[in-house]
JSON list of C-alpha atoms in Angstrom, two decimals:
[
{"chain": "A", "resi": 1, "resn": "ASN", "atom": "CA", "xyz": [22.93, 11.68, -5.66]},
{"chain": "A", "resi": 2, "resn": "ALA", "atom": "CA", "xyz": [20.17, 12.02, -4.14]},
{"chain": "A", "resi": 3, "resn": "GLY", "atom": "CA", "xyz": [17.92, 9.08, -4.43]},
{"chain": "A", "resi": 4, "resn": "VAL", "atom": "CA", "xyz": [14.70, 9.00, -5.61]},
{"chain": "A", "resi": 5, "resn": "THR", "atom": "CA", "xyz": [12.03, 11.99, -3.97]},
{"chain": "A", "resi": 6, "resn": "GLN", "atom": "CA", "xyz": [9.02, 12.26, -3.42]},
{"chain": "A", "resi": 7, "resn": "THR", "atom": "CA", "xyz": [6.49, 15.40, -3.05]},
{"chain": "A", "resi": 8, "resn": "PRO", "atom": "CA", "xyz": [4.05, 16.52, -1.20]},
{"chain": "A", "resi": 9, "resn": "LYS", "atom": "CA", "xyz": [4.83, 14.47, 1.85]},
{"chain": "A", "resi": 10, "resn": "PHE", "atom": "CA", "xyz": [1.30, 14.91, 2.83]},
{"chain": "A", "resi": 11, "resn": "GLN", "atom": "CA", "xyz": [-1.16, 15.85, 0.88]},
{"chain": "A", "resi": 12, "resn": "VAL", "atom": "CA", "xyz": [-5.24, 16.33, 1.85]},
{"chain": "A", "resi": 13, "resn": "LEU", "atom": "CA", "xyz": [-7.92, 17.06, -0.66]},
{"chain": "A", "resi": 14, "resn": "LYS", "atom": "CA", "xyz": [-11.35, 16.69, -1.03]},
{"chain": "A", "resi": 15, "resn": "THR", "atom": "CA", "xyz": [-13.49, 14.62, -2.88]},
{"chain": "A", "resi": 16, "resn": "GLY", "atom": "CA", "xyz": [-13.71, 15.33, -6.78]},
{"chain": "A", "resi": 17, "resn": "GLN", "atom": "CA", "xyz": [-10.31, 16.76, -6.62]},
{"chain": "A", "resi": 18, "resn": "SER", "atom": "CA", "xyz": [-7.63, 16.40, -8.39]},
{"chain": "A", "resi": 19, "resn": "MET", "atom": "CA", "xyz": [-4.03, 16.51, -7.57]},
{"chain": "A", "resi": 20, "resn": "THR", "atom": "CA", "xyz": [-0.34, 15.32, -9.04]},
{"chain": "A", "resi": 21, "resn": "LEU", "atom": "CA", "xyz": [2.70, 13.14, -7.90]},
{"chain": "A", "resi": 22, "resn": "GLN", "atom": "CA", "xyz": [5.74, 13.79, -7.92]},
{"chain": "A", "resi": 23, "resn": "CYS", "atom": "CA", "xyz": [8.44, 11.86, -8.73]},
{"chain": "A", "resi": 24, "resn": "ALA", "atom": "CA", "xyz": [12.24, 12.02, -9.27]},
{"chain": "A", "resi": 25, "resn": "GLN", "atom": "CA", "xyz": [14.78, 9.60, -10.00]},
{"chain": "A", "resi": 26, "resn": "ASP", "atom": "CA", "xyz": [19.09, 10.98, -10.15]},
{"chain": "A", "resi": 27, "resn": "MET", "atom": "CA", "xyz": [20.09, 7.00, -10.39]},
{"chain": "A", "resi": 28, "resn": "ASN", "atom": "CA", "xyz": [19.25, 7.08, -14.08]},
{"chain": "A", "resi": 29, "resn": "HIS", "atom": "CA", "xyz": [16.95, 4.00, -12.95]},
{"chain": "A", "resi": 30, "resn": "GLU", "atom": "CA", "xyz": [14.42, 2.01, -16.70]},
{"chain": "A", "resi": 31, "resn": "TYR", "atom": "CA", "xyz": [12.75, 0.96, -13.79]},
{"chain": "A", "resi": 32, "resn": "MET", "atom": "CA", "xyz": [10.26, 3.54, -12.46]},
{"chain": "A", "resi": 33, "resn": "SER", "atom": "CA", "xyz": [7.06, 2.42, -10.34]},
{"chain": "A", "resi": 34, "resn": "TRP", "atom": "CA", "xyz": [4.73, 3.68, -7.27]},
{"chain": "A", "resi": 35, "resn": "TYR", "atom": "CA", "xyz": [2.98, 1.19, -4.74]},
{"chain": "A", "resi": 36, "resn": "ARG", "atom": "CA", "xyz": [-0.16, 2.37, -2.39]},
{"chain": "A", "resi": 37, "resn": "GLN", "atom": "CA", "xyz": [0.37, 1.16, 1.13]},
{"chain": "A", "resi": 38, "resn": "ASP", "atom": "CA", "xyz": [-2.54, 0.17, 3.27]},
{"chain": "A", "resi": 39, "resn": "PRO", "atom": "CA", "xyz": [-2.87, -1.11, 6.54]},
{"chain": "A", "resi": 40, "resn": "GLY", "atom": "CA", "xyz": [-2.38, -4.79, 6.66]},
{"chain": "A", "resi": 41, "resn": "MET", "atom": "CA", "xyz": [-2.53, -4.83, 2.46]},
{"chain": "A", "resi": 42, "resn": "GLY", "atom": "CA", "xyz": [0.78, -4.48, 2.26]},
{"chain": "A", "resi": 43, "resn": "LEU", "atom": "CA", "xyz": [2.49, -2.85, -0.85]},
{"chain": "A", "resi": 44, "resn": "ARG", "atom": "CA", "xyz": [0.29, -2.97, -4.15]},
{"chain": "A", "resi": 45, "resn": "LEU", "atom": "CA", "xyz": [1.79, -2.10, -7.61]},
{"chain": "A", "resi": 46, "resn": "ILE", "atom": "CA", "xyz": [0.23, 1.17, -9.28]},
{"chain": "A", "resi": 47, "resn": "HIS", "atom": "CA", "xyz": [1.99, 1.84, -12.81]},
{"chain": "A", "resi": 48, "resn": "TYR", "atom": "CA", "xyz": [5.16, 0.98, -13.13]},
{"chain": "A", "resi": 49, "resn": "SER", "atom": "CA", "xyz": [7.26, 2.28, -16.29]},
{"chain": "A", "resi": 50, "resn": "VAL", "atom": "CA", "xyz": [10.17, 0.62, -18.56]},
{"chain": "A", "resi": 51, "resn": "GLY", "atom": "CA", "xyz": [11.64, 3.65, -19.64]},
{"chain": "A", "resi": 52, "resn": "ALA", "atom": "CA", "xyz": [10.82, 7.00, -20.92]},
{"chain": "A", "resi": 53, "resn": "GLY", "atom": "CA", "xyz": [7.77, 6.61, -23.02]},
{"chain": "A", "resi": 54, "resn": "ILE", "atom": "CA", "xyz": [6.67, 3.51, -21.93]},
{"chain": "A", "resi": 55, "resn": "THR", "atom": "CA", "xyz": [3.64, 2.90, -18.71]},
{"chain": "A", "resi": 56, "resn": "ASP", "atom": "CA", "xyz": [1.67, -0.26, -17.88]},
{"chain": "A", "resi": 57, "resn": "GLN", "atom": "CA", "xyz": [-0.05, -1.04, -15.09]},
{"chain": "A", "resi": 58, "resn": "GLY", "atom": "CA", "xyz": [-0.04, -2.44, -11.57]},
{"chain": "A", "resi": 59, "resn": "GLU", "atom": "CA", "xyz": [-2.26, -4.70, -9.71]},
{"chain": "A", "resi": 60, "resn": "VAL", "atom": "CA", "xyz": [-4.71, -1.16, -8.98]},
{"chain": "A", "resi": 61, "resn": "PRO", "atom": "CA", "xyz": [-4.28, 1.36, -11.72]},
{"chain": "A", "resi": 62, "resn": "ASN", "atom": "CA", "xyz": [-8.28, 2.17, -11.38]},
{"chain": "A", "resi": 63, "resn": "GLY", "atom": "CA", "xyz": [-8.36, 5.90, -11.10]},
{"chain": "A", "resi": 64, "resn": "TYR", "atom": "CA", "xyz": [-4.43, 6.62, -11.66]},
{"chain": "A", "resi": 65, "resn": "ASN", "atom": "CA", "xyz": [-2.53, 8.33, -14.46]},
{"chain": "A", "resi": 66, "resn": "VAL", "atom": "CA", "xyz": [1.10, 8.01, -15.03]},
{"chain": "A", "resi": 67, "resn": "SER", "atom": "CA", "xyz": [2.82, 9.21, -17.58]},
{"chain": "A", "resi": 68, "resn": "ARG", "atom": "CA", "xyz": [7.15, 8.41, -17.82]},
{"chain": "A", "resi": 69, "resn": "SER", "atom": "CA", "xyz": [8.62, 11.78, -20.83]},
{"chain": "A", "resi": 70, "resn": "THR", "atom": "CA", "xyz": [12.22, 11.11, -18.62]},
{"chain": "A", "resi": 71, "resn": "THR", "atom": "CA", "xyz": [13.46, 8.66, -17.19]},
{"chain": "A", "resi": 72, "resn": "GLU", "atom": "CA", "xyz": [13.42, 11.38, -13.88]},
{"chain": "A", "resi": 73, "resn": "ASP", "atom": "CA", "xyz": [11.01, 11.71, -13.78]},
{"chain": "A", "resi": 74, "resn": "PHE", "atom": "CA", "xyz": [7.57, 9.48, -13.31]},
{"chain": "A", "resi": 75, "resn": "PRO", "atom": "CA", "xyz": [4.10, 11.76, -11.80]},
{"chain": "A", "resi": 76, "resn": "LEU", "atom": "CA", "xyz": [1.72, 10.14, -10.56]},
{"chain": "A", "resi": 77, "resn": "ARG", "atom": "CA", "xyz": [-1.69, 11.63, -11.20]},
{"chain": "A", "resi": 78, "resn": "LEU", "atom": "CA", "xyz": [-6.01, 11.25, -9.41]},
{"chain": "A", "resi": 79, "resn": "LEU", "atom": "CA", "xyz": [-7.52, 12.55, -12.09]},
{"chain": "A", "resi": 80, "resn": "SER", "atom": "CA", "xyz": [-10.90, 12.78, -9.58]},
{"chain": "A", "resi": 81, "resn": "ALA", "atom": "CA", "xyz": [-9.50, 11.63, -6.05]},
{"chain": "A", "resi": 82, "resn": "ALA", "atom": "CA", "xyz": [-12.23, 9.12, -3.66]},
{"chain": "A", "resi": 83, "resn": "PRO", "atom": "CA", "xyz": [-10.99, 8.41, -0.52]},
{"chain": "A", "resi": 84, "resn": "SER", "atom": "CA", "xyz": [-11.08, 5.37, -1.31]},
{"chain": "A", "resi": 85, "resn": "GLN", "atom": "CA", "xyz": [-7.14, 6.44, -2.45]},
{"chain": "A", "resi": 86, "resn": "THR", "atom": "CA", "xyz": [-6.55, 7.54, 1.24]},
{"chain": "A", "resi": 87, "resn": "SER", "atom": "CA", "xyz": [-3.33, 5.72, 1.12]},
{"chain": "A", "resi": 88, "resn": "VAL", "atom": "CA", "xyz": [0.99, 5.88, 1.29]},
{"chain": "A", "resi": 89, "resn": "TYR", "atom": "CA", "xyz": [2.63, 5.94, -1.99]},
{"chain": "A", "resi": 90, "resn": "PHE", "atom": "CA", "xyz": [5.61, 5.18, -2.97]},
{"chain": "A", "resi": 91, "resn": "CYS", "atom": "CA", "xyz": [8.20, 5.69, -5.57]},
{"chain": "A", "resi": 92, "resn": "ALA", "atom": "CA", "xyz": [10.30, 2.91, -6.20]},
{"chain": "A", "resi": 93, "resn": "SER", "atom": "CA", "xyz": [13.22, 2.66, -8.51]},
{"chain": "A", "resi": 94, "resn": "SER", "atom": "CA", "xyz": [15.37, -0.36, -10.50]},
{"chain": "A", "resi": 95, "resn": "PHE", "atom": "CA", "xyz": [18.00, -1.22, -13.31]},
{"chain": "A", "resi": 96, "resn": "LEU", "atom": "CA", "xyz": [16.27, -2.85, -15.39]},
{"chain": "A", "resi": 97, "resn": "GLY", "atom": "CA", "xyz": [16.97, -6.77, -13.89]},
{"chain": "A", "resi": 98, "resn": "GLN", "atom": "CA", "xyz": [17.25, -9.58, -16.47]},
{"chain": "A", "resi": 99, "resn": "GLY", "atom": "CA", "xyz": [14.59, -12.34, -15.49]},
{"chain": "A", "resi": 100, "resn": "GLY", "atom": "CA", "xyz": [12.74, -10.00, -12.87]},
{"chain": "A", "resi": 101, "resn": "THR", "atom": "CA", "xyz": [16.51, -9.00, -10.69]},
{"chain": "A", "resi": 102, "resn": "ASN", "atom": "CA", "xyz": [15.09, -5.66, -10.35]},
{"chain": "A", "resi": 103, "resn": "VAL", "atom": "CA", "xyz": [15.70, -4.59, -6.60]},
{"chain": "A", "resi": 104, "resn": "LEU", "atom": "CA", "xyz": [13.69, -0.98, -6.16]},
{"chain": "A", "resi": 105, "resn": "THR", "atom": "CA", "xyz": [15.34, 1.99, -4.54]},
{"chain": "A", "resi": 106, "resn": "PHE", "atom": "CA", "xyz": [12.12, 4.06, -2.66]},
{"chain": "A", "resi": 107, "resn": "GLY", "atom": "CA", "xyz": [11.54, 7.16, -2.15]},
{"chain": "A", "resi": 108, "resn": "ALA", "atom": "CA", "xyz": [10.44, 8.66, 1.37]},
{"chain": "A", "resi": 109, "resn": "GLY", "atom": "CA", "xyz": [6.11, 8.52, 0.99]},
{"chain": "A", "resi": 110, "resn": "SER", "atom": "CA", "xyz": [4.22, 10.20, 0.13]},
{"chain": "A", "resi": 111, "resn": "ARG", "atom": "CA", "xyz": [0.93, 10.56, 2.83]},
{"chain": "A", "resi": 112, "resn": "LEU", "atom": "CA", "xyz": [-2.20, 11.61, 0.95]},
{"chain": "A", "resi": 113, "resn": "THR", "atom": "CA", "xyz": [-6.23, 12.15, 2.86]},
{"chain": "A", "resi": 114, "resn": "VAL", "atom": "CA", "xyz": [-8.60, 12.54, 0.96]},
{"chain": "A", "resi": 115, "resn": "LEU", "atom": "CA", "xyz": [-12.24, 13.26, 2.34]},
{"chain": "B", "resi": 1, "resn": "GLY", "atom": "CA", "xyz": [-3.19, -13.24, -9.68]},
{"chain": "B", "resi": 2, "resn": "GLN", "atom": "CA", "xyz": [0.43, -14.05, -8.43]},
{"chain": "B", "resi": 3, "resn": "GLN", "atom": "CA", "xyz": [-0.26, -13.76, -4.80]},
{"chain": "B", "resi": 4, "resn": "VAL", "atom": "CA", "xyz": [2.17, -13.19, -1.78]},
{"chain": "B", "resi": 5, "resn": "MET", "atom": "CA", "xyz": [1.40, -14.17, 2.31]},
{"chain": "B", "resi": 6, "resn": "GLN", "atom": "CA", "xyz": [3.32, -13.81, 4.83]},
{"chain": "B", "resi": 7, "resn": "ILE", "atom": "CA", "xyz": [3.06, -15.04, 8.38]},
{"chain": "B", "resi": 8, "resn": "PRO", "atom": "CA", "xyz": [2.54, -13.80, 10.95]},
{"chain": "B", "resi": 9, "resn": "GLN", "atom": "CA", "xyz": [0.90, -10.44, 10.11]},
{"chain": "B", "resi": 10, "resn": "TYR", "atom": "CA", "xyz": [2.56, -9.35, 13.49]},
{"chain": "B", "resi": 11, "resn": "GLN", "atom": "CA", "xyz": [5.19, -10.67, 16.38]},
{"chain": "B", "resi": 12, "resn": "HIS", "atom": "CA", "xyz": [6.09, -9.91, 19.73]},
{"chain": "B", "resi": 13, "resn": "VAL", "atom": "CA", "xyz": [9.11, -10.25, 21.21]},
{"chain": "B", "resi": 14, "resn": "GLN", "atom": "CA", "xyz": [11.27, -9.91, 23.92]},
{"chain": "B", "resi": 15, "resn": "GLU", "atom": "CA", "xyz": [14.78, -8.19, 22.23]},
{"chain": "B", "resi": 16, "resn": "GLY", "atom": "CA", "xyz": [16.96, -11.30, 22.54]},
{"chain": "B", "resi": 17, "resn": "GLU", "atom": "CA", "xyz": [13.77, -13.93, 22.20]},
{"chain": "B", "resi": 18, "resn": "ASP", "atom": "CA", "xyz": [14.39, -15.43, 18.39]},
{"chain": "B", "resi": 19, "resn": "PHE", "atom": "CA", "xyz": [11.70, -14.30, 15.11]},
{"chain": "B", "resi": 20, "resn": "THR", "atom": "CA", "xyz": [10.90, -16.03, 12.28]},
{"chain": "B", "resi": 21, "resn": "THR", "atom": "CA", "xyz": [8.52, -15.04, 9.36]},
{"chain": "B", "resi": 22, "resn": "TYR", "atom": "CA", "xyz": [7.64, -16.84, 6.42]},
{"chain": "B", "resi": 23, "resn": "CYS", "atom": "CA", "xyz": [6.34, -16.08, 3.25]},
{"chain": "B", "resi": 24, "resn": "ASN", "atom": "CA", "xyz": [4.67, -17.92, 0.65]},
{"chain": "B", "resi": 25, "resn": "SER", "atom": "CA", "xyz": [3.93, -17.54, -3.15]},
{"chain": "B", "resi": 26, "resn": "SER", "atom": "CA", "xyz": [0.78, -18.90, -5.03]},
{"chain": "B", "resi": 27, "resn": "THR", "atom": "CA", "xyz": [3.26, -19.47, -7.78]},
{"chain": "B", "resi": 28, "resn": "THR", "atom": "CA", "xyz": [6.81, -20.30, -8.77]},
{"chain": "B", "resi": 29, "resn": "LEU", "atom": "CA", "xyz": [9.67, -17.75, -7.91]},
{"chain": "B", "resi": 30, "resn": "SER", "atom": "CA", "xyz": [12.64, -16.89, -9.96]},
{"chain": "B", "resi": 31, "resn": "ASN", "atom": "CA", "xyz": [14.08, -14.43, -7.57]},
{"chain": "B", "resi": 32, "resn": "ILE", "atom": "CA", "xyz": [13.09, -13.81, -3.74]},
{"chain": "B", "resi": 33, "resn": "GLN", "atom": "CA", "xyz": [13.55, -10.20, -2.46]},
{"chain": "B", "resi": 34, "resn": "TRP", "atom": "CA", "xyz": [13.51, -8.89, 0.82]},
{"chain": "B", "resi": 35, "resn": "TYR", "atom": "CA", "xyz": [12.54, -4.66, 3.09]},
{"chain": "B", "resi": 36, "resn": "LYS", "atom": "CA", "xyz": [12.78, -3.64, 5.94]},
{"chain": "B", "resi": 37, "resn": "GLN", "atom": "CA", "xyz": [9.85, -1.03, 6.70]},
{"chain": "B", "resi": 38, "resn": "ARG", "atom": "CA", "xyz": [10.70, 0.95, 9.81]},
{"chain": "B", "resi": 39, "resn": "PRO", "atom": "CA", "xyz": [8.38, 3.03, 11.33]},
{"chain": "B", "resi": 40, "resn": "GLY", "atom": "CA", "xyz": [7.48, 6.18, 9.45]},
{"chain": "B", "resi": 41, "resn": "GLY", "atom": "CA", "xyz": [9.48, 4.98, 6.81]},
{"chain": "B", "resi": 42, "resn": "HIS", "atom": "CA", "xyz": [9.39, 4.13, 3.87]},
{"chain": "B", "resi": 43, "resn": "PRO", "atom": "CA", "xyz": [10.78, 0.20, 2.59]},
{"chain": "B", "resi": 44, "resn": "VAL", "atom": "CA", "xyz": [15.38, -0.63, 1.95]},
{"chain": "B", "resi": 45, "resn": "PHE", "atom": "CA", "xyz": [16.55, -3.87, 0.37]},
{"chain": "B", "resi": 46, "resn": "LEU", "atom": "CA", "xyz": [18.03, -6.60, 2.21]},
{"chain": "B", "resi": 47, "resn": "ILE", "atom": "CA", "xyz": [18.30, -9.42, 0.44]},
{"chain": "B", "resi": 48, "resn": "GLN", "atom": "CA", "xyz": [17.48, -10.89, -2.79]},
{"chain": "B", "resi": 49, "resn": "LEU", "atom": "CA", "xyz": [17.97, -14.94, -2.62]},
{"chain": "B", "resi": 50, "resn": "VAL", "atom": "CA", "xyz": [18.14, -16.09, -6.98]},
{"chain": "B", "resi": 51, "resn": "LYS", "atom": "CA", "xyz": [18.79, -20.61, -6.77]},
{"chain": "B", "resi": 52, "resn": "SER", "atom": "CA", "xyz": [16.51, -22.91, -5.03]},
{"chain": "B", "resi": 53, "resn": "GLY", "atom": "CA", "xyz": [17.54, -24.60, -1.19]},
{"chain": "B", "resi": 54, "resn": "GLU", "atom": "CA", "xyz": [19.59, -20.68, -0.58]},
{"chain": "B", "resi": 55, "resn": "VAL", "atom": "CA", "xyz": [20.38, -19.44, 2.50]},
{"chain": "B", "resi": 56, "resn": "LYS", "atom": "CA", "xyz": [22.24, -16.04, 3.22]},
{"chain": "B", "resi": 57, "resn": "LYS", "atom": "CA", "xyz": [23.32, -14.66, 6.84]},
{"chain": "B", "resi": 58, "resn": "GLN", "atom": "CA", "xyz": [23.55, -11.61, 7.35]},
{"chain": "B", "resi": 59, "resn": "LYS", "atom": "CA", "xyz": [24.91, -10.74, 10.66]},
{"chain": "B", "resi": 60, "resn": "ARG", "atom": "CA", "xyz": [22.44, -11.64, 13.39]},
{"chain": "B", "resi": 61, "resn": "LEU", "atom": "CA", "xyz": [19.42, -12.01, 10.51]},
{"chain": "B", "resi": 62, "resn": "THR", "atom": "CA", "xyz": [19.05, -15.47, 7.82]},
{"chain": "B", "resi": 63, "resn": "PHE", "atom": "CA", "xyz": [17.27, -16.40, 4.42]},
{"chain": "B", "resi": 64, "resn": "GLN", "atom": "CA", "xyz": [16.91, -19.70, 2.69]},
{"chain": "B", "resi": 65, "resn": "PHE", "atom": "CA", "xyz": [15.01, -19.64, -0.23]},
{"chain": "B", "resi": 66, "resn": "GLY", "atom": "CA", "xyz": [12.98, -23.04, 0.07]},
{"chain": "B", "resi": 67, "resn": "GLU", "atom": "CA", "xyz": [14.03, -26.33, -2.91]},
{"chain": "B", "resi": 68, "resn": "ALA", "atom": "CA", "xyz": [10.52, -25.86, -5.13]},
{"chain": "B", "resi": 69, "resn": "LYS", "atom": "CA", "xyz": [11.56, -22.00, -4.94]},
{"chain": "B", "resi": 70, "resn": "LYS", "atom": "CA", "xyz": [7.83, -20.99, -3.73]},
{"chain": "B", "resi": 71, "resn": "ASN", "atom": "CA", "xyz": [8.70, -20.05, 0.32]},
{"chain": "B", "resi": 72, "resn": "SER", "atom": "CA", "xyz": [10.65, -17.92, 1.88]},
{"chain": "B", "resi": 73, "resn": "SER", "atom": "CA", "xyz": [11.86, -17.17, 5.75]},
{"chain": "B", "resi": 74, "resn": "LEU", "atom": "CA", "xyz": [13.41, -14.66, 7.76]},
{"chain": "B", "resi": 75, "resn": "HIS", "atom": "CA", "xyz": [14.65, -16.16, 11.03]},
{"chain": "B", "resi": 76, "resn": "ILE", "atom": "CA", "xyz": [16.45, -13.41, 13.34]},
{"chain": "B", "resi": 77, "resn": "THR", "atom": "CA", "xyz": [18.33, -14.32, 16.73]},
{"chain": "B", "resi": 78, "resn": "ALA", "atom": "CA", "xyz": [18.77, -12.49, 19.40]},
{"chain": "B", "resi": 79, "resn": "THR", "atom": "CA", "xyz": [16.26, -10.20, 18.96]},
{"chain": "B", "resi": 80, "resn": "GLN", "atom": "CA", "xyz": [17.17, -6.35, 19.03]},
{"chain": "B", "resi": 81, "resn": "THR", "atom": "CA", "xyz": [14.91, -3.18, 18.73]},
{"chain": "B", "resi": 82, "resn": "THR", "atom": "CA", "xyz": [16.94, -1.58, 16.10]},
{"chain": "B", "resi": 83, "resn": "ASP", "atom": "CA", "xyz": [14.70, -4.62, 14.00]},
{"chain": "B", "resi": 84, "resn": "VAL", "atom": "CA", "xyz": [11.25, -2.64, 15.15]},
{"chain": "B", "resi": 85, "resn": "GLY", "atom": "CA", "xyz": [10.11, -2.31, 11.73]},
{"chain": "B", "resi": 86, "resn": "THR", "atom": "CA", "xyz": [7.89, -4.44, 8.89]},
{"chain": "B", "resi": 87, "resn": "TYR", "atom": "CA", "xyz": [9.60, -6.93, 7.38]},
{"chain": "B", "resi": 88, "resn": "PHE", "atom": "CA", "xyz": [8.42, -7.20, 2.88]},
{"chain": "B", "resi": 89, "resn": "CYS", "atom": "CA", "xyz": [9.38, -10.26, 1.43]},
{"chain": "B", "resi": 90, "resn": "ALA", "atom": "CA", "xyz": [8.45, -9.52, -2.55]},
{"chain": "B", "resi": 91, "resn": "GLY", "atom": "CA", "xyz": [8.42, -11.67, -5.82]},
{"chain": "B", "resi": 92, "resn": "PRO", "atom": "CA", "xyz": [9.24, -10.98, -9.08]},
{"chain": "B", "resi": 93, "resn": "TRP", "atom": "CA", "xyz": [4.95, -11.14, -11.86]},
{"chain": "B", "resi": 94, "resn": "VAL", "atom": "CA", "xyz": [5.70, -14.15, -13.93]},
{"chain": "B", "resi": 95, "resn": "THR", "atom": "CA", "xyz": [4.06, -11.76, -16.21]},
{"chain": "B", "resi": 96, "resn": "GLY", "atom": "CA", "xyz": [5.34, -8.78, -17.49]},
{"chain": "B", "resi": 97, "resn": "GLY", "atom": "CA", "xyz": [8.90, -10.11, -18.27]},
{"chain": "B", "resi": 98, "resn": "GLY", "atom": "CA", "xyz": [9.66, -10.27, -14.16]},
{"chain": "B", "resi": 99, "resn": "ASN", "atom": "CA", "xyz": [9.93, -6.74, -14.26]},
{"chain": "B", "resi": 100, "resn": "LYS", "atom": "CA", "xyz": [7.29, -6.16, -11.96]},
{"chain": "B", "resi": 101, "resn": "LEU", "atom": "CA", "xyz": [7.35, -7.15, -7.51]},
{"chain": "B", "resi": 102, "resn": "THR", "atom": "CA", "xyz": [4.21, -8.37, -6.55]},
{"chain": "B", "resi": 103, "resn": "PHE", "atom": "CA", "xyz": [4.83, -7.57, -2.09]},
{"chain": "B", "resi": 104, "resn": "GLY", "atom": "CA", "xyz": [3.37, -10.10, 0.64]},
{"chain": "B", "resi": 105, "resn": "THR", "atom": "CA", "xyz": [1.25, -8.57, 3.14]},
{"chain": "B", "resi": 106, "resn": "GLY", "atom": "CA", "xyz": [4.47, -8.43, 6.18]},
{"chain": "B", "resi": 107, "resn": "THR", "atom": "CA", "xyz": [5.74, -9.11, 9.34]},
{"chain": "B", "resi": 108, "resn": "GLN", "atom": "CA", "xyz": [5.29, -6.50, 11.44]},
{"chain": "B", "resi": 109, "resn": "LEU", "atom": "CA", "xyz": [7.64, -6.69, 14.52]},
{"chain": "B", "resi": 110, "resn": "LYS", "atom": "CA", "xyz": [7.72, -5.14, 17.66]},
{"chain": "B", "resi": 111, "resn": "VAL", "atom": "CA", "xyz": [10.47, -5.42, 20.02]},
{"chain": "B", "resi": 112, "resn": "GLU", "atom": "CA", "xyz": [10.23, -5.21, 24.24]},
{"chain": "B", "resi": 113, "resn": "LEU", "atom": "CA", "xyz": [13.17, -4.97, 26.59]}
]
């Protein structure tokens, strides 16, 4: 099993450009999520999904779109990149637990720089 | 909104010294999880605590969940260079069915020989 696979690992964008960060998991996890990690701020939840066709916002959703057409894939789209979106992005997945007992498996991360 | 704070933000120790990081939530948590992230790596799950006052051990690591389920700690005995990394606690949001994890700000541990 590959686990959670993120692509690309590194990306440099200019302000205003768009791009999609890809995330795929082969563990049949219902739950998938995107976090961004910035120095001194820990991991902040951007969007999450509890199944195909279902998405919801996290703490910092502005500037990002997601969709979940299959169980395996959960892409994160930046429609018009801004320097404030320079960060390391992690995709994470888990089985759905009762009462919030999800244990997350993280991808290796995607480092994005917006100039 | 729900906040999870960790202290200290950084800790430098000599190899063999003990290390403790503390996690405090603004709300009562149904459970708390701990993750470790090596430099340049991704967070990896260590343990989950569910019961009030629960204590769990993994070799030199001891995890505690507070009686009020609003705080937790991770203690490492006799640190080694392999313990280097950032340790995060995480708790489920009260809203959203508990499917959203709020992460603490993390404690970065450096171990010097």
